[in-house]
Amino acid sequence: MTLDYDRSYDPSEIPDLDQARQIKAREWHGTLYEIRNHLDGFVFVTHSTPPTATVHSLVEAEIAFNRTLITQIADEANTRVRWNDDNLGAVALGAEGWVMAWLHNGKGDITEHGDWEAAHLALADRLDQMAEGPLYTGSSTAVQDVVSAYLQRAACDIRSDLARVRLGDAVRAAQPVIQKERRVSELAQGLDVDRKFVYRVFNGTEWIRREPARP
C-alpha cells in the first residue's frame, strides 16, 4: 500500500503504524499528538475522536503537529491573543503546569513555565518579537503595520494586568496594618479608588489572578 501525502487516513488504515518509530509526541488534556517515522513518510497522528493520520515530509509533519496542537491549546486558553490562525499566542494550564504556545506565520512552539506570571511574561515577550518580525497576513503592508501595533498593544496589556495583580497582592499583604491603623480612606485616595473597591481588593475579588482550575 502506497500512502498519499496530505491525505487524511484512519490510523488503522496504515500498515505497521504502531511499529513505526515515534519521533515526537505530546499529550494535551487527554489527546495524544505524535509523529511516527513510517516507511511511506512521516505520519502525523491525532488520537482524537475519531483519530486521524496524515503523511508528510518531516518538515511538514512538524508544522502540522505544532499548528494542530497549538491551535487546540489556544482554543482552550483563558489568555489568548489571536490575529488569525497563523499568528497567535496563548497561556494555558496543562496537566503538569503552565505552558505558553505561539504561532508566527504558521510556525511556532510550546514552552513550559513554572508559574502563571512567568508564562504570561513569556507571552508578552513573544508578542513583541512577533511584532518586530515580518508578518505574513496576505494583506497589504498597511494592514501588517496594524497587526504589528495590535500585537505590541496586547503585550503591553498583559504586562499591565500582571502589574495590577502585583499591586493587589501588595494591598492584601498590607491589609492588617492598614485596617489596624484605620488608614483605608488614605489608601483609597492614594490608589484613586473608593473605599468599597479597596475592600473588594482585600476580599480577593479585584486585582487578582484569573487562573483556570487544573484539568
CSV table of N, CA and C in Angstrom, one decimal, residues 14-171:
chain,number,residue,atom,x,y,z
A,14,ILE,N,-3.2,2.4,8.0
A,14,ILE,CA,-1.8,2.5,7.7
A,14,ILE,C,-1.1,1.3,8.3
A,15,PRO,N,-0.6,0.4,7.4
A,15,PRO,CA,0.0,-0.9,7.9
A,15,PRO,C,1.3,-0.6,8.8
A,16,ASP,N,1.4,-1.3,9.9
A,16,ASP,CA,2.5,-1.3,10.8
A,16,ASP,C,2.8,0.1,11.4
A,17,LEU,N,1.8,0.9,11.5
A,17,LEU,CA,2.0,2.3,12.0
A,17,LEU,C,2.4,2.2,13.5
A,18,ASP,N,1.9,1.3,14.2
A,18,ASP,CA,2.3,1.2,15.7
A,18,ASP,C,3.7,0.7,15.8
A,19,GLN,N,4.3,0.1,14.8
A,19,GLN,CA,5.7,-0.3,14.9
A,19,GLN,C,6.6,0.8,14.4
A,20,ALA,N,6.1,1.8,13.7
A,20,ALA,CA,7.0,2.9,13.2
A,20,ALA,C,7.5,3.7,14.4
A,21,ARG,N,8.7,4.1,14.3
A,21,ARG,CA,9.4,4.9,15.4
A,21,ARG,C,8.7,6.2,15.7
A,22,GLN,N,8.4,6.4,16.9
A,22,GLN,CA,7.8,7.7,17.4
A,22,GLN,C,8.9,8.7,17.5
A,23,ILE,N,8.8,9.8,16.8
A,23,ILE,CA,9.9,10.8,16.9
A,23,ILE,C,9.5,12.1,17.6
A,24,LYS,N,8.2,12.3,17.8
A,24,LYS,CA,7.7,13.4,18.6
A,24,LYS,C,6.3,13.1,19.1
A,25,ALA,N,6.1,13.5,20.3
A,25,ALA,CA,4.7,13.2,20.9
A,25,ALA,C,4.5,14.2,22.0
A,26,ARG,N,3.2,14.5,22.2
A,26,ARG,CA,2.7,15.3,23.3
A,26,ARG,C,1.3,15.0,23.6
A,27,GLU,N,0.9,14.9,24.9
A,27,GLU,CA,-0.5,14.8,25.2
A,27,GLU,C,-1.0,16.1,25.8
A,28,TRP,N,-2.2,16.4,25.3
A,28,TRP,CA,-2.8,17.7,25.8
A,28,TRP,C,-4.3,17.4,26.2
A,29,HIS,N,-4.6,17.4,27.5
A,29,HIS,CA,-5.9,17.2,28.0
A,29,HIS,C,-6.5,15.9,27.5
A,30,GLY,N,-5.8,14.9,27.5
A,30,GLY,CA,-6.3,13.5,27.2
A,30,GLY,C,-6.1,13.1,25.8
A,31,THR,N,-5.7,14.0,24.9
A,31,THR,CA,-5.5,13.7,23.5
A,31,THR,C,-4.0,13.6,23.2
A,32,LEU,N,-3.5,12.5,22.6
A,32,LEU,CA,-2.1,12.3,22.2
A,32,LEU,C,-1.9,12.8,20.8
A,33,TYR,N,-0.9,13.6,20.6
A,33,TYR,CA,-0.5,14.0,19.2
A,33,TYR,C,0.9,13.5,19.0
A,34,GLU,N,1.2,12.9,17.9
A,34,GLU,CA,2.5,12.3,17.7
A,34,GLU,C,2.9,12.3,16.2
A,35,ILE,N,4.2,12.1,16.0
A,35,ILE,CA,4.7,11.9,14.6
A,35,ILE,C,5.5,10.6,14.6
A,36,ARG,N,5.2,9.8,13.6
A,36,ARG,CA,5.9,8.5,13.5
A,36,ARG,C,6.6,8.4,12.2
A,37,ASN,N,7.8,7.8,12.2
A,37,ASN,CA,8.6,7.7,11.0
A,37,ASN,C,8.3,6.4,10.3
A,38,HIS,N,7.3,6.5,9.4
A,38,HIS,CA,6.8,5.3,8.7
A,38,HIS,C,7.6,5.1,7.4
A,39,LEU,N,7.5,3.9,6.9
A,39,LEU,CA,8.2,3.6,5.6
A,39,LEU,C,7.8,4.5,4.5
A,40,ASP,N,6.5,4.9,4.5
A,40,ASP,CA,6.0,5.8,3.4
A,40,ASP,C,6.0,7.3,3.7
A,41,GLY,N,6.6,7.7,4.8
A,41,GLY,CA,6.7,9.1,5.1
A,41,GLY,C,6.6,9.3,6.6
A,42,PHE,N,6.6,10.6,7.0
A,42,PHE,CA,6.4,10.9,8.4
A,42,PHE,C,4.9,11.1,8.7
A,43,VAL,N,4.3,10.4,9.6
A,43,VAL,CA,2.9,10.3,9.8
A,43,VAL,C,2.5,11.1,11.0
A,44,PHE,N,1.7,12.2,10.9
A,44,PHE,CA,1.2,12.9,12.0
A,44,PHE,C,-0.1,12.3,12.4
A,45,VAL,N,-0.2,11.9,13.7
A,45,VAL,CA,-1.3,11.2,14.2
A,45,VAL,C,-2.0,12.0,15.3
A,46,THR,N,-3.3,12.2,15.2
A,46,THR,CA,-4.0,12.8,16.3
A,46,THR,C,-5.0,11.8,16.9
A,47,HIS,N,-4.8,11.4,18.1
A,47,HIS,CA,-5.6,10.4,18.7
A,47,HIS,C,-6.9,11.0,19.4
A,48,SER,N,-7.6,11.6,18.5
A,48,SER,CA,-8.9,12.3,18.9
A,48,SER,C,-10.0,11.3,18.6
A,49,THR,N,-11.2,11.9,18.7
A,49,THR,CA,-12.4,11.0,18.3
A,49,THR,C,-13.1,11.7,17.2
A,50,PRO,N,-13.0,11.2,15.9
A,50,PRO,CA,-12.2,10.0,15.6
A,50,PRO,C,-10.7,10.3,15.4
A,51,PRO,N,-9.8,9.3,15.5
A,51,PRO,CA,-8.4,9.6,15.3
A,51,PRO,C,-8.1,9.8,13.8
A,52,THR,N,-7.1,10.6,13.5
A,52,THR,CA,-6.7,10.9,12.1
A,52,THR,C,-5.2,10.7,12.0
A,53,ALA,N,-4.8,10.4,10.8
A,53,ALA,CA,-3.3,10.3,10.4
A,53,ALA,C,-3.1,10.9,9.1
A,54,THR,N,-2.0,11.7,8.9
A,54,THR,CA,-1.7,12.3,7.7
A,54,THR,C,-0.2,12.2,7.4
A,55,VAL,N,0.1,11.8,6.2
A,55,VAL,CA,1.5,11.6,5.8
A,55,VAL,C,2.1,12.9,5.2
A,56,HIS,N,3.3,13.2,5.7
A,56,HIS,CA,4.0,14.4,5.2
A,56,HIS,C,5.5,14.2,5.1
A,57,SER,N,6.2,15.2,4.6
A,57,SER,CA,7.7,15.2,4.8
A,57,SER,C,7.9,15.5,6.2
A,58,LEU,N,9.2,15.4,6.7
A,58,LEU,CA,9.5,15.7,8.1
A,58,LEU,C,9.1,17.1,8.5
A,59,VAL,N,9.5,18.1,7.6
A,59,VAL,CA,9.3,19.5,7.9
A,59,VAL,C,7.8,19.8,8.0
A,60,GLU,N,7.0,19.3,7.0
A,60,GLU,CA,5.6,19.5,7.0
A,60,GLU,C,4.9,18.8,8.2
A,61,ALA,N,5.4,17.6,8.6
A,61,ALA,CA,4.8,16.9,9.7
A,61,ALA,C,5.0,17.7,11.0
A,62,GLU,N,6.1,18.3,11.2
A,62,GLU,CA,6.4,19.1,12.4
A,62,GLU,C,5.5,20.3,12.4
A,63,ILE,N,5.3,20.9,11.2
A,63,ILE,CA,4.5,22.1,11.1
A,63,ILE,C,3.0,21.7,11.4
A,64,ALA,N,2.6,20.6,10.9
A,64,ALA,CA,1.2,20.2,11.2
A,64,ALA,C,1.0,19.8,12.7
A,65,PHE,N,2.0,19.2,13.3
A,65,PHE,CA,2.0,18.9,14.7
A,65,PHE,C,1.8,20.1,15.5
A,66,ASN,N,2.7,21.1,15.3
A,66,ASN,CA,2.7,22.4,16.0
A,66,ASN,C,1.4,23.1,15.8
A,67,ARG,N,1.0,23.3,14.6
A,67,ARG,CA,-0.2,24.0,14.3
A,67,ARG,C,-1.5,23.4,14.9
A,68,THR,N,-1.6,22.1,14.8
A,68,THR,CA,-2.8,21.5,15.4
A,68,THR,C,-2.8,21.6,16.9
A,69,LEU,N,-1.7,21.2,17.5
A,69,LEU,CA,-1.7,21.3,19.0
A,69,LEU,C,-1.8,22.7,19.5
A,70,ILE,N,-1.1,23.6,18.9
A,70,ILE,CA,-1.1,25.0,19.4
A,70,ILE,C,-2.4,25.6,19.2
A,71,THR,N,-3.1,25.4,18.1
A,71,THR,CA,-4.4,25.9,17.9
A,71,THR,C,-5.4,25.3,19.0
A,72,GLN,N,-5.3,24.0,19.3
A,72,GLN,CA,-6.1,23.4,20.4
A,72,GLN,C,-5.8,24.1,21.7
A,73,ILE,N,-4.6,24.3,22.0
A,73,ILE,CA,-4.2,25.0,23.3
A,73,ILE,C,-4.8,26.4,23.3
A,74,ALA,N,-4.7,27.1,22.2
A,74,ALA,CA,-5.2,28.5,22.2
A,74,ALA,C,-6.8,28.5,22.3
A,75,ASP,N,-7.4,27.5,21.7
A,75,ASP,CA,-8.9,27.5,21.8
A,75,ASP,C,-9.4,27.3,23.2
A,76,GLU,N,-8.5,26.6,24.1
A,76,GLU,CA,-8.9,26.3,25.4
A,76,GLU,C,-8.4,27.3,26.4
A,77,ALA,N,-7.5,28.2,26.0
A,77,ALA,CA,-6.8,29.1,26.9
A,77,ALA,C,-7.6,30.2,27.5
A,78,ASN,N,-7.4,30.6,28.7
A,78,ASN,CA,-8.0,31.8,29.3
A,78,ASN,C,-7.4,33.1,28.8
A,79,THR,N,-6.1,33.0,28.6
A,79,THR,CA,-5.3,34.2,28.0
A,79,THR,C,-5.0,33.8,26.6
A,80,ARG,N,-5.5,34.6,25.6
A,80,ARG,CA,-5.3,34.3,24.2
A,80,ARG,C,-5.2,35.6,23.4
A,81,VAL,N,-4.2,35.7,22.5
A,81,VAL,CA,-4.1,36.8,21.6
A,81,VAL,C,-4.1,36.2,20.2
A,82,ARG,N,-5.0,36.5,19.4
A,82,ARG,CA,-5.1,35.9,18.1
A,82,ARG,C,-5.4,37.0,17.0
A,83,TRP,N,-4.5,37.1,16.0
A,83,TRP,CA,-4.9,37.9,14.9
A,83,TRP,C,-5.6,37.0,13.8
A,84,ASN,N,-5.0,35.9,13.5
A,84,ASN,CA,-5.6,34.9,12.6
A,84,ASN,C,-5.0,33.6,13.0
A,85,ASP,N,-5.3,32.5,12.2
A,85,ASP,CA,-4.9,31.2,12.6
A,85,ASP,C,-3.4,31.0,12.4
A,86,ASP,N,-2.7,31.9,11.8
A,86,ASP,CA,-1.2,31.8,11.6
A,86,ASP,C,-0.4,32.6,12.6
A,87,ASN,N,-1.1,33.6,13.3
A,87,ASN,CA,-0.4,34.5,14.2
A,87,ASN,C,-1.2,34.6,15.5
A,88,LEU,N,-0.7,33.9,16.5
A,88,LEU,CA,-1.5,33.9,17.8
A,88,LEU,C,-0.5,33.5,18.9
A,89,GLY,N,-1.0,33.7,20.1
A,89,GLY,CA,-0.3,33.3,21.3
A,89,GLY,C,-1.2,33.1,22.4
A,90,ALA,N,-0.9,32.2,23.4
A,90,ALA,CA,-1.8,31.8,24.4
A,90,ALA,C,-1.0,31.3,25.6
A,91,VAL,N,-1.6,31.4,26.8
A,91,VAL,CA,-1.2,30.8,28.0
A,91,VAL,C,-2.3,29.9,28.5
A,92,ALA,N,-1.9,28.7,28.9
A,92,ALA,CA,-2.9,27.7,29.4
A,92,ALA,C,-2.3,26.8,30.4
A,93,LEU,N,-3.2,26.2,31.2
A,93,LEU,CA,-2.7,25.3,32.3
A,93,LEU,C,-2.9,23.9,31.8
A,94,GLY,N,-1.8,23.2,31.7
A,94,GLY,CA,-1.8,21.8,31.4
A,94,GLY,C,-1.8,20.9,32.6
A,95,ALA,N,-1.7,19.6,32.4
A,95,ALA,CA,-1.8,18.7,33.5
A,95,ALA,C,-0.5,18.8,34.4
A,96,GLU,N,0.6,19.3,33.8
A,96,GLU,CA,1.9,19.3,34.5
A,96,GLU,C,2.3,20.8,34.8
A,97,GLY,N,1.5,21.8,34.4
A,97,GLY,CA,1.9,23.1,34.7
A,97,GLY,C,1.5,24.1,33.6
A,98,TRP,N,2.1,25.3,33.7
A,98,TRP,CA,1.7,26.3,32.7
A,98,TRP,C,2.5,26.2,31.5
A,99,VAL,N,1.9,26.5,30.3
A,99,VAL,CA,2.5,26.5,29.0
A,99,VAL,C,2.2,27.8,28.3
A,100,MET,N,3.1,28.2,27.5
A,100,MET,CA,2.9,29.3,26.6
A,100,MET,C,3.1,28.8,25.2
A,101,ALA,N,2.1,29.0,24.3
A,101,ALA,CA,2.1,28.5,23.0
A,101,ALA,C,2.0,29.6,22.0
A,102,TRP,N,2.7,29.6,20.9
A,102,TRP,CA,2.6,30.6,19.9
A,102,TRP,C,2.8,30.1,18.5
A,103,LEU,N,2.1,30.8,17.5
A,103,LEU,CA,2.3,30.6,16.1
A,103,LEU,C,2.6,32.0,15.5
A,104,HIS,N,3.7,32.0,14.7
A,104,HIS,CA,4.1,33.2,14.0
A,104,HIS,C,4.3,32.8,12.5
A,105,ASN,N,3.4,33.4,11.7
A,105,ASN,CA,3.4,33.0,10.2
A,105,ASN,C,3.3,31.5,10.0
A,106,GLY,N,2.5,30.9,10.9
A,106,GLY,CA,2.2,29.4,10.8
A,106,GLY,C,3.2,28.5,11.5
A,107,LYS,N,4.4,29.0,11.9
A,107,LYS,CA,5.3,28.2,12.6
A,107,LYS,C,5.3,28.6,14.1
A,108,GLY,N,5.6,27.7,15.0
A,108,GLY,CA,5.5,28.0,16.4
A,108,GLY,C,6.2,27.0,17.3
A,109,ASP,N,5.9,27.2,18.6
A,109,ASP,CA,6.5,26.4,19.6
A,109,ASP,C,5.6,26.4,20.9
A,110,ILE,N,5.9,25.5,21.8
A,110,ILE,CA,5.3,25.5,23.1
A,110,ILE,C,6.4,25.5,24.2
A,111,THR,N,6.3,26.3,25.2
A,111,THR,CA,7.3,26.4,26.2
A,111,THR,C,6.7,26.2,27.6
A,112,GLU,N,7.4,25.5,28.5
A,112,GLU,CA,6.9,25.3,29.8
A,112,GLU,C,7.4,26.4,30.8
A,113,HIS,N,6.5,26.7,31.8
A,113,HIS,CA,6.9,27.7,32.7
A,113,HIS,C,6.4,27.3,34.1
A,114,GLY,N,7.2,27.8,35.1
A,114,GLY,CA,7.0,27.4,36.5
A,114,GLY,C,5.8,27.9,37.1
A,115,ASP,N,5.3,29.1,36.7
A,115,ASP,CA,4.1,29.7,37.3
A,115,ASP,C,3.3,30.5,36.3
A,116,TRP,N,2.2,31.0,36.8
A,116,TRP,CA,1.3,31.8,35.9
A,116,TRP,C,1.9,33.1,35.4
A,117,GLU,N,2.6,33.8,36.3
A,117,GLU,CA,3.2,35.0,35.9
A,117,GLU,C,4.3,34.8,34.9
A,118,ALA,N,5.2,33.9,35.1
A,118,ALA,CA,6.3,33.6,34.2
A,118,ALA,C,5.8,33.3,32.8
A,119,ALA,N,4.7,32.5,32.7
A,119,ALA,CA,4.1,32.2,31.4
A,119,ALA,C,3.6,33.4,30.7
A,120,HIS,N,2.9,34.3,31.5
A,120,HIS,CA,2.4,35.5,30.8
A,120,HIS,C,3.5,36.5,30.4
A,121,LEU,N,4.5,36.6,31.2
A,121,LEU,CA,5.7,37.4,30.8
A,121,LEU,C,6.3,36.9,29.5
A,122,ALA,N,6.4,35.6,29.4
A,122,ALA,CA,6.9,34.9,28.2
A,122,ALA,C,6.1,35.2,27.0
A,123,LEU,N,4.7,35.2,27.2
A,123,LEU,CA,3.8,35.5,26.1
A,123,LEU,C,4.0,37.0,25.7
A,124,ALA,N,4.1,37.9,26.6
A,124,ALA,CA,4.3,39.3,26.3
A,124,ALA,C,5.6,39.5,25.5
A,125,ASP,N,6.7,38.9,25.9
A,125,ASP,CA,7.9,39.0,25.2
A,125,ASP,C,7.8,38.4,23.8
A,126,ARG,N,7.1,37.3,23.6
A,126,ARG,CA,6.9,36.7,22.3
A,126,ARG,C,6.1,37.5,21.4
A,127,LEU,N,5.0,38.2,21.9
A,127,LEU,CA,4.2,39.1,21.1
A,127,LEU,C,5.1,40.2,20.6
A,128,ASP,N,5.9,40.8,21.4
A,128,ASP,CA,6.8,41.8,21.0
A,128,ASP,C,7.7,41.4,19.9
A,129,GLN,N,8.3,40.2,20.0
A,129,GLN,CA,9.1,39.6,19.0
A,129,GLN,C,8.4,39.4,17.7
A,130,MET,N,7.2,38.9,17.8
A,130,MET,CA,6.3,38.7,16.6
A,130,MET,C,6.1,40.1,15.9
A,131,ALA,N,5.8,41.1,16.7
A,131,ALA,CA,5.5,42.4,16.1
A,131,ALA,C,6.7,43.0,15.4
A,132,GLU,N,7.9,42.7,15.8
A,132,GLU,CA,9.1,43.2,15.2
A,132,GLU,C,9.5,42.5,13.9
A,133,GLY,N,9.0,41.3,13.8
A,133,GLY,CA,9.4,40.5,12.6
A,133,GLY,C,8.4,40.6,11.5
A,134,PRO,N,8.7,40.0,10.3
A,134,PRO,CA,7.7,40.1,9.2
A,134,PRO,C,6.4,39.3,9.6
A,135,LEU,N,5.3,39.8,9.2
A,135,LEU,CA,4.0,39.2,9.5
A,135,LEU,C,3.3,39.0,8.1
A,136,TYR,N,3.2,37.7,7.8
A,136,TYR,CA,2.6,37.3,6.5
A,136,TYR,C,1.1,37.1,6.7
A,137,THR,N,0.3,38.1,6.4
A,137,THR,CA,-1.1,38.0,6.7
A,137,THR,C,-1.9,37.9,5.4
A,138,GLY,N,-1.2,38.0,4.2
A,138,GLY,CA,-2.0,38.0,3.0
A,138,GLY,C,-2.6,39.3,2.7
A,139,SER,N,-2.3,40.3,3.5
A,139,SER,CA,-2.9,41.7,3.3
A,139,SER,C,-1.8,42.7,2.9
A,140,SER,N,-2.2,43.9,2.7
A,140,SER,CA,-1.3,44.9,2.3
A,140,SER,C,-0.3,45.3,3.5
A,141,THR,N,0.7,46.0,3.1
A,141,THR,CA,1.7,46.4,4.1
A,141,THR,C,1.1,47.2,5.2
A,142,ALA,N,0.1,48.1,4.8
A,142,ALA,CA,-0.6,48.9,5.8
A,142,ALA,C,-1.3,48.0,6.9
A,143,VAL,N,-1.9,46.9,6.4
A,143,VAL,CA,-2.6,46.0,7.4
A,143,VAL,C,-1.6,45.3,8.3
A,144,GLN,N,-0.4,45.0,7.7
A,144,GLN,CA,0.6,44.4,8.5
A,144,GLN,C,1.1,45.3,9.6
A,145,ASP,N,1.2,46.6,9.3
A,145,ASP,CA,1.5,47.6,10.3
A,145,ASP,C,0.5,47.6,11.4
A,146,VAL,N,-0.8,47.4,11.1
A,146,VAL,CA,-1.8,47.4,12.1
A,146,VAL,C,-1.7,46.2,13.0
A,147,VAL,N,-1.4,45.0,12.3
A,147,VAL,CA,-1.2,43.8,13.1
A,147,VAL,C,0.0,44.0,14.1
A,148,SER,N,1.1,44.6,13.6
A,148,SER,CA,2.2,44.8,14.5
A,148,SER,C,1.9,45.6,15.7
A,149,ALA,N,1.1,46.7,15.4
A,149,ALA,CA,0.7,47.6,16.5
A,149,ALA,C,-0.2,46.9,17.5
A,150,TYR,N,-1.1,46.0,16.9
A,150,TYR,CA,-2.0,45.2,17.8
A,150,TYR,C,-1.3,44.3,18.7
A,151,LEU,N,-0.3,43.6,18.2
A,151,LEU,CA,0.5,42.7,19.0
A,151,LEU,C,1.3,43.4,20.1
A,152,GLN,N,1.8,44.6,19.7
A,152,GLN,CA,2.5,45.4,20.7
A,152,GLN,C,1.6,45.8,21.9
A,153,ARG,N,0.4,46.3,21.5
A,153,ARG,CA,-0.6,46.7,22.5
A,153,ARG,C,-1.0,45.5,23.4
A,154,ALA,N,-1.2,44.3,22.8
A,154,ALA,CA,-1.5,43.2,23.5
A,154,ALA,C,-0.5,42.8,24.5
A,155,ALA,N,0.8,42.9,24.1
A,155,ALA,CA,1.9,42.7,25.1
A,155,ALA,C,1.9,43.7,26.2
A,156,CYS,N,1.6,44.9,25.9
A,156,CYS,CA,1.5,45.9,27.0
A,156,CYS,C,0.4,45.6,27.9
A,157,ASP,N,-0.8,45.2,27.4
A,157,ASP,CA,-1.9,44.9,28.2
A,157,ASP,C,-1.6,43.8,29.2
A,158,ILE,N,-0.9,42.7,28.7
A,158,ILE,CA,-0.6,41.6,29.5
A,158,ILE,C,0.3,42.1,30.7
A,159,ARG,N,1.3,42.9,30.4
A,159,ARG,CA,2.2,43.4,31.4
A,159,ARG,C,1.5,44.3,32.4
A,160,SER,N,0.5,45.0,31.9
A,160,SER,CA,-0.3,45.9,32.8
A,160,SER,C,-1.1,45.0,33.7
A,161,ASP,N,-1.7,44.0,33.2
A,161,ASP,CA,-2.5,43.0,34.0
A,161,ASP,C,-1.6,42.4,35.1
A,162,LEU,N,-0.4,42.1,34.8
A,162,LEU,CA,0.5,41.5,35.8
A,162,LEU,C,0.8,42.5,36.9
A,163,ALA,N,1.0,43.7,36.5
A,163,ALA,CA,1.4,44.8,37.4
A,163,ALA,C,0.2,45.0,38.3
A,164,ARG,N,-1.0,45.0,37.8
A,164,ARG,CA,-2.3,45.2,38.6
A,164,ARG,C,-2.4,44.1,39.6
A,165,VAL,N,-2.1,42.8,39.3
A,165,VAL,CA,-2.1,41.7,40.2
A,165,VAL,C,-1.1,41.9,41.3
A,166,ARG,N,0.1,42.4,40.9
A,166,ARG,CA,1.1,42.6,42.0
A,166,ARG,C,0.7,43.7,42.9
A,167,LEU,N,0.0,44.7,42.4
A,167,LEU,CA,-0.5,45.8,43.3
A,167,LEU,C,-1.6,45.2,44.2
A,168,GLY,N,-2.4,44.4,43.7
A,168,GLY,CA,-3.4,43.8,44.5
A,168,GLY,C,-2.8,42.9,45.6
A,169,ASP,N,-1.8,42.2,45.3
A,169,ASP,CA,-1.1,41.3,46.3
A,169,ASP,C,-0.5,42.2,47.4
A,170,ALA,N,0.1,43.3,47.0
A,170,ALA,CA,0.7,44.2,48.0
A,170,ALA,C,-0.4,44.8,48.9
A,171,VAL,N,-1.5,45.2,48.3
A,171,VAL,CA,-2.6,45.7,49.1
A,171,VAL,C,-3.1,44.7,50.1
